[in-house]
Coordinates of C-alpha atoms in Angstrom, one line a residue:
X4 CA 43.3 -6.0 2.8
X5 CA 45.1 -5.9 -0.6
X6 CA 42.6 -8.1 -2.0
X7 CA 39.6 -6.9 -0.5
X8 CA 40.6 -3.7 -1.9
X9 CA 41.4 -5.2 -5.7
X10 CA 38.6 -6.9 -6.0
X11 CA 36.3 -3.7 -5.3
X12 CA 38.2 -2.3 -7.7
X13 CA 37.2 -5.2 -10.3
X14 CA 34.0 -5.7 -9.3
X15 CA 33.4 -1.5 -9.7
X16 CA 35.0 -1.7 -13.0
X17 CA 32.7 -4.7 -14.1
X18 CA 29.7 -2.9 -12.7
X19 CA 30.7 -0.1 -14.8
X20 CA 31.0 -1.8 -18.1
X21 CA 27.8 -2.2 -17.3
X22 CA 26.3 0.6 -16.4
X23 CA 28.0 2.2 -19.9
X24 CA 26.1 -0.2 -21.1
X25 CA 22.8 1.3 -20.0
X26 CA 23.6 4.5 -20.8
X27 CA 23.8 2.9 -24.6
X28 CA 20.7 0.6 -24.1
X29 CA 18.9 3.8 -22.5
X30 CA 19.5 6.0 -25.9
X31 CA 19.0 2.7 -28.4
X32 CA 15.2 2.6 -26.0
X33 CA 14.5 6.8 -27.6
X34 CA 15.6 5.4 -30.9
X35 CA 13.2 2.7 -30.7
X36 CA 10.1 4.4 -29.9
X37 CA 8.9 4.0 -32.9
X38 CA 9.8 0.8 -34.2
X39 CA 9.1 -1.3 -31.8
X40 CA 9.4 -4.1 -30.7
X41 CA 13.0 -4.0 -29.2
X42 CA 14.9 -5.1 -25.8
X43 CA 15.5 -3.4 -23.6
X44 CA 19.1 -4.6 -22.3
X45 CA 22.2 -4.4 -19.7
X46 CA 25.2 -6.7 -19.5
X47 CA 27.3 -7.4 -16.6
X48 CA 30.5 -9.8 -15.9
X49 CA 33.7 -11.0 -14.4
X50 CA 36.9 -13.1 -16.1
X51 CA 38.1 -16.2 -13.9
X52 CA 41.4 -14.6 -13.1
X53 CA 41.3 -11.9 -10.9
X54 CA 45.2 -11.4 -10.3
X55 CA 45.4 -11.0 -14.6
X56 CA 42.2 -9.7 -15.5
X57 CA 41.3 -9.1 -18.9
X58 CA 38.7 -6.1 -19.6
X59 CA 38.3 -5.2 -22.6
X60 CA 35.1 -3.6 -24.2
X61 CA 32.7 -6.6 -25.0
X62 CA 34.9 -9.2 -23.2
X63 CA 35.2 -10.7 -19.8
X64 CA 38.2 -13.0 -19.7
X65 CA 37.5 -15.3 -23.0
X66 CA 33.5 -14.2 -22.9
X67 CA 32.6 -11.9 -25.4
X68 CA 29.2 -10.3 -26.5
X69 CA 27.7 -8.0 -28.1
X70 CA 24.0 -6.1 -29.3
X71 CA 23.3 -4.7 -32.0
X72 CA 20.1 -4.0 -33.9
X73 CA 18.8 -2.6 -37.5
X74 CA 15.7 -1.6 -38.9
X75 CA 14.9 -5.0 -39.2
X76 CA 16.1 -7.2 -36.1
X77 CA 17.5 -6.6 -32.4
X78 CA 20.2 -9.2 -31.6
X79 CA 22.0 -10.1 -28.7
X80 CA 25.0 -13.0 -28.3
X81 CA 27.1 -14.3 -26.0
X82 CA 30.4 -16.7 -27.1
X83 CA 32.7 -18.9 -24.3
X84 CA 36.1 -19.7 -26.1
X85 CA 37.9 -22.9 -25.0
X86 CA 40.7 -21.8 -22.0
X87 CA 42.9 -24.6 -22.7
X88 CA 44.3 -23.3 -26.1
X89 CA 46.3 -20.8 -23.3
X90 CA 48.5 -23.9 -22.8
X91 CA 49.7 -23.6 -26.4
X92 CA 49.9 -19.9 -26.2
X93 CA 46.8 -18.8 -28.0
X94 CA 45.0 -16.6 -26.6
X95 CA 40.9 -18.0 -26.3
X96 CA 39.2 -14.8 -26.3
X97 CA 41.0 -13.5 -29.6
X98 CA 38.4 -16.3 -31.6
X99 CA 35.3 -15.4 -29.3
X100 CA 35.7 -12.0 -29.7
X101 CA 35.9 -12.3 -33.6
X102 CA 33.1 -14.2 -33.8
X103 CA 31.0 -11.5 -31.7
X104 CA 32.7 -8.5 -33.2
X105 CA 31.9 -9.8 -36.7
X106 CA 28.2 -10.3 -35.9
X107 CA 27.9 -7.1 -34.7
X108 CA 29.3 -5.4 -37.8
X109 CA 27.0 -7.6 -40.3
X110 CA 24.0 -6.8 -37.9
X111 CA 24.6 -3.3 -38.5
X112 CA 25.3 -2.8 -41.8
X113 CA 22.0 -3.9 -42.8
X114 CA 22.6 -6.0 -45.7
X115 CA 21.6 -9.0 -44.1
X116 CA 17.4 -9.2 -44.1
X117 CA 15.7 -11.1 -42.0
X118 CA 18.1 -11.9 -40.3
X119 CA 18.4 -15.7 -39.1
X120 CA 21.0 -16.3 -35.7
X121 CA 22.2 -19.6 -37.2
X122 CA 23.2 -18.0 -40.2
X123 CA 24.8 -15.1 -39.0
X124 CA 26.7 -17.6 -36.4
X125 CA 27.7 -19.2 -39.7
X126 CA 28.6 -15.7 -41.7
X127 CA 31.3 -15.0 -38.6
X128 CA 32.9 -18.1 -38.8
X129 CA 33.3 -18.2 -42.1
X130 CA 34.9 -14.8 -42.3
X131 CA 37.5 -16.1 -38.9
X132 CA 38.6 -18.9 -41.2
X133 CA 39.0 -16.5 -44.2
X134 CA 40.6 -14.2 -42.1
X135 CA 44.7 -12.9 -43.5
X136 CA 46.0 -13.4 -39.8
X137 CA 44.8 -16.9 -38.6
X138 CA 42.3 -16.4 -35.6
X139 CA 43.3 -19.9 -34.1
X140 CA 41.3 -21.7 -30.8
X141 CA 37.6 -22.8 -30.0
X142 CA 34.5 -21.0 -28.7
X143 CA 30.8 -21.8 -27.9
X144 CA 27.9 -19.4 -29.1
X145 CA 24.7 -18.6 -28.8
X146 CA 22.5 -15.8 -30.7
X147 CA 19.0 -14.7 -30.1
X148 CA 17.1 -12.5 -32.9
X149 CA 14.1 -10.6 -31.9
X150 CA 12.3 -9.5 -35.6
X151 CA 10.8 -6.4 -34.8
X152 CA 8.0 -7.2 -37.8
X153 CA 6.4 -10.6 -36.5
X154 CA 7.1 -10.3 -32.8
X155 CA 9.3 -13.7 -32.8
X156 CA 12.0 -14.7 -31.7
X157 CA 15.0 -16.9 -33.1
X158 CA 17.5 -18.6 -31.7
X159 CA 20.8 -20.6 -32.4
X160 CA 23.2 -22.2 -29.9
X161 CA 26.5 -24.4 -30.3
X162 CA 27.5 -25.4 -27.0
X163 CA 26.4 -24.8 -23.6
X164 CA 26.3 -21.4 -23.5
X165 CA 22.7 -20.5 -23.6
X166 CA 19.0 -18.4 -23.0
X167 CA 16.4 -18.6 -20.5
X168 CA 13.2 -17.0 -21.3
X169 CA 10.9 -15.9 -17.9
X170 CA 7.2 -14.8 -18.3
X171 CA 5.1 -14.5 -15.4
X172 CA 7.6 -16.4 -12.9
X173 CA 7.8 -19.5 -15.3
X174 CA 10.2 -20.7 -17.6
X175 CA 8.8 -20.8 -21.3
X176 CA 11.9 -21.3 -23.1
X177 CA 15.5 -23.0 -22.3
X178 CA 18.4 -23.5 -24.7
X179 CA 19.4 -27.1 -24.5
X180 CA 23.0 -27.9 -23.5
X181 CA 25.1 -29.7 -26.6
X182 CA 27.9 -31.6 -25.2
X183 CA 29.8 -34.6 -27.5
X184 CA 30.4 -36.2 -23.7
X185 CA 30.4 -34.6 -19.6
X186 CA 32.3 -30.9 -20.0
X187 CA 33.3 -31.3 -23.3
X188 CA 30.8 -28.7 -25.5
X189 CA 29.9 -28.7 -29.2
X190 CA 32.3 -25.9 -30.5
X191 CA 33.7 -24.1 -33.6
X192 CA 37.3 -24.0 -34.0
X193 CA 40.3 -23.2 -35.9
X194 CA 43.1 -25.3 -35.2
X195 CA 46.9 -25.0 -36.0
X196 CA 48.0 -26.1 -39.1
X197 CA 48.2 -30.5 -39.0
X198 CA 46.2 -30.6 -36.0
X199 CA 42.8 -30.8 -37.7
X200 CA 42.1 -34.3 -36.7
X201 CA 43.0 -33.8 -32.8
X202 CA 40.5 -30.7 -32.3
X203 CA 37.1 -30.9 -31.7
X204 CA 35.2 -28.6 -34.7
X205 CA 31.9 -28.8 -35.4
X206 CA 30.1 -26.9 -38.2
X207 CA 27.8 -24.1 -37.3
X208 CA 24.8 -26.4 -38.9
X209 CA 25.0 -28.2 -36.1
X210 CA 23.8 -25.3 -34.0
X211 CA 20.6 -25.9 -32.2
X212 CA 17.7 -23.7 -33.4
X213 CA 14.7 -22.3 -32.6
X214 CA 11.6 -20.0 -32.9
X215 CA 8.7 -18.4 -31.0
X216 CA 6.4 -16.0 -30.3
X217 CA 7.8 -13.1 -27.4
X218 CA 5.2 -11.1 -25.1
X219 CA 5.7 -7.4 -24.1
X220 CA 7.5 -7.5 -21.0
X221 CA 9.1 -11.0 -21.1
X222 CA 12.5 -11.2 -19.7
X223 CA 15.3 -13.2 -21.7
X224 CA 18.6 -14.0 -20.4
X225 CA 21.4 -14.9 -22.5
X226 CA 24.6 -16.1 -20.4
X227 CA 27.8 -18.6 -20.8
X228 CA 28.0 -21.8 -18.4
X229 CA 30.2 -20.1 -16.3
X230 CA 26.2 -18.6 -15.1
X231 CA 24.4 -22.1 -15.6
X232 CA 27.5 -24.4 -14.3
X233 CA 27.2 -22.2 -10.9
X234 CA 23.8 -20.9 -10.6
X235 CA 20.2 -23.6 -10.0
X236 CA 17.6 -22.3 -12.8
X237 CA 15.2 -21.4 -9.9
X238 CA 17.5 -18.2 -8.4
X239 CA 17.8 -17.1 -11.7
X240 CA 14.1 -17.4 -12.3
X241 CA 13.9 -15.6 -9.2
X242 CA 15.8 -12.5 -10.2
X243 CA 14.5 -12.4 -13.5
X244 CA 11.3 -12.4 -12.2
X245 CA 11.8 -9.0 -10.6
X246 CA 12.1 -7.5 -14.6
X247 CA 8.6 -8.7 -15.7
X248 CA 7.4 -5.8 -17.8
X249 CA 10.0 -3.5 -16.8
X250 CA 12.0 -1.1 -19.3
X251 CA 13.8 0.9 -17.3
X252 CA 17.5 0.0 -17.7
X253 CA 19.1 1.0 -14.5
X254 CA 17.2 -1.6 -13.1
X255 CA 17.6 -4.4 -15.6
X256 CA 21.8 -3.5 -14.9
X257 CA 21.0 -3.6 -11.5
X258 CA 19.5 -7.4 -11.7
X259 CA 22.3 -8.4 -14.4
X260 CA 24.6 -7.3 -11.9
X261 CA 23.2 -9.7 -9.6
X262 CA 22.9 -12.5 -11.3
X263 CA 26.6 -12.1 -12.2
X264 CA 28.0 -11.4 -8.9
X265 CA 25.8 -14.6 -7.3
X266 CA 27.9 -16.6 -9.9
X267 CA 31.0 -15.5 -9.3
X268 CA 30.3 -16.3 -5.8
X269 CA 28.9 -19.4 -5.9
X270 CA 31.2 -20.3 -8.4
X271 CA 34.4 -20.4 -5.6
X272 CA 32.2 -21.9 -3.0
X273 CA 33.5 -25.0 -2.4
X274 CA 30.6 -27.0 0.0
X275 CA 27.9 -25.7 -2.5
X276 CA 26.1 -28.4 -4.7
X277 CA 26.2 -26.5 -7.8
X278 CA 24.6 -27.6 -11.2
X279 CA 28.0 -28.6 -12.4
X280 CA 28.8 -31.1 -9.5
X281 CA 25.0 -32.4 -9.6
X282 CA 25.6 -33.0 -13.7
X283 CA 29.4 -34.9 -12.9
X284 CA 28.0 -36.6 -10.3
X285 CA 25.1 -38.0 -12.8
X286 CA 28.5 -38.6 -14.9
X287 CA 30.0 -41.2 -12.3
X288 CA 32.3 -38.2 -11.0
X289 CA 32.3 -37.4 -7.4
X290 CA 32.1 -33.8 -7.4
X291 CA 31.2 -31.0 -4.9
X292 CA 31.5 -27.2 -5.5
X293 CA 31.2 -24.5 -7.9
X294 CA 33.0 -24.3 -11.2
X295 CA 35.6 -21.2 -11.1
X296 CA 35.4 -19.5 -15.1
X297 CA 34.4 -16.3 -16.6
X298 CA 31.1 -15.3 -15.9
X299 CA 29.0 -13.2 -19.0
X300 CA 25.4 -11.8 -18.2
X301 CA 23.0 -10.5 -20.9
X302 CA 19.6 -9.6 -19.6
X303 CA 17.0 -8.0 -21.8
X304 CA 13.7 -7.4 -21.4
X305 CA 11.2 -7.2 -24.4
X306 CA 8.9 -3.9 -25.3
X307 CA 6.4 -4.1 -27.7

């Protein structure tokens, strides 16, 4: 009964975050009357652990995200950092929350014009390594920019965190995963000091980009692979589907809510042939199951 009960409790205090969210993405809609096009957004989540969970504004375990939007731009990202740096006592979400955090705060200062997502991916990371106190461990990213001026979207992703872009019931746009070999993403990193060579650190040009044209009423989500390593692209194109042209964002949280609670499920069922077993299995490993990690839902839908 203990558990039943404190994982209500987690699951209420996850929906929340979410629905403060709204409340947020509702007033940023007023704002945006007249200067669109903008998204119209709601974020929901859950960390792997919950007997230690760590909730903090714009985190879920070591996810972290954020929105923010100028004159200019509207722009969402998501980052995954690495959980095994925890077995050398750093803590993963301190570097994916920096990365987030600091594209936020360039996003809004509105020095940066026209704005690209590789470049402000770069921008963060550059600052992290710069940083007085070394932010050390890994993290995956992706960052979608919708320019309110030409109606088009760009994108950047390191890793396999990524975006999936519903219009109509299809799929029209899908990040593509980057992995150097089976569950081992791209990444930027900051190692400890003589450990350079033993990390895996790639260099934000080797981001995967992108750009296209959006229609009013498309819905975009942006997720970590704790979403795509549990959930089969069709029952998320299914829920999305449900937000085709909608604005209101009660019920874009109410959808982002269950995307991320069908992942969090599926993610601890073990006879379910998720998308992570099929993709070890194509590896040579005999897998069945989901894939247990923190679980980060961006869902958006675009007015114009």
């Amino acid at each position: 009964m203990h558990s039943i009960v404190y994982t209500g409790r987690l699951l209420s205090r996850a929906i929340w975050n979410g629905i403060t969210n709204y409340t947020t993405s509702s007033t940023e809609a007023q704002v945006c009357r007249k200067r669109e096009p903008h998204l119209v957004h709601a974020v929901c989540g859950f960390p792997k652990d919950f007997t230690h969970p760590i909730l903090k504004k714009g985190q879920f375990g070591d996810d972290a995200w954020f929105h923010a939007f100028n004159k200019a731009s509207d722009v969402i990202g998501v980052a995954d950092g690495v959980g095994g740096w925890r077995n050398y006592g750093i803590d993963p979400g301190e570097f994916s929350s920096f990365l987030m955090k600091t594209c936020e705060r360039l996003v809004c200062s509105g020095r940066l014009k026209n704005i690209l997502p590789a470049t402000l991916l770069a921008r963060s990371y550059y600052e992290l390594l710069e940083s007085k106190r070394p932010i050390l461990g890994s993290s995956t990213a992706c960052v979608i920019v919708l320019n309110r001026e030409n109606c088009q979207v760009y994108t950047a992703n390191i890793g396999d965190s990524g975006f999936v872009i519903v219009r109509h019931g299809e799929v029209v746009h899908r990040s593509e995963e980057q992995q150097h070999y089976f569950n081992t993403p791209f990444q930027l990193s900051l190692p400890p000091p003589g450990r350079s060579g033993l990390v895996l650190s790639d260099s934000p040009d080797a981001a995967d980009t992108s750009s296209f044209p959006v229609e009013d009423g498309d819905v975009i989500l942006l997720a970590t692979d704790g979403v795509f390593d549990n959930v089969p692209q069709q029952l998320l194109v299914t829920e999305m589907t449900k937000l085709q042209g909608e604005r209101d964002p009660c019920k874009i949280q109410g959808v982002a809510n269950a995307i991320a609670w069908m992942a969090r499920n599926l993610a601890f069922d073990s006879t379910f042939m998720s998308p992570f077993a099929e993709s070890a299995r194509h590896n040579g490993i005999e897998a069945v199951g989901g894939k247990p990690d923190d679980i980060t839902v961006l869902l958006a839908t675009v007015a114009i």
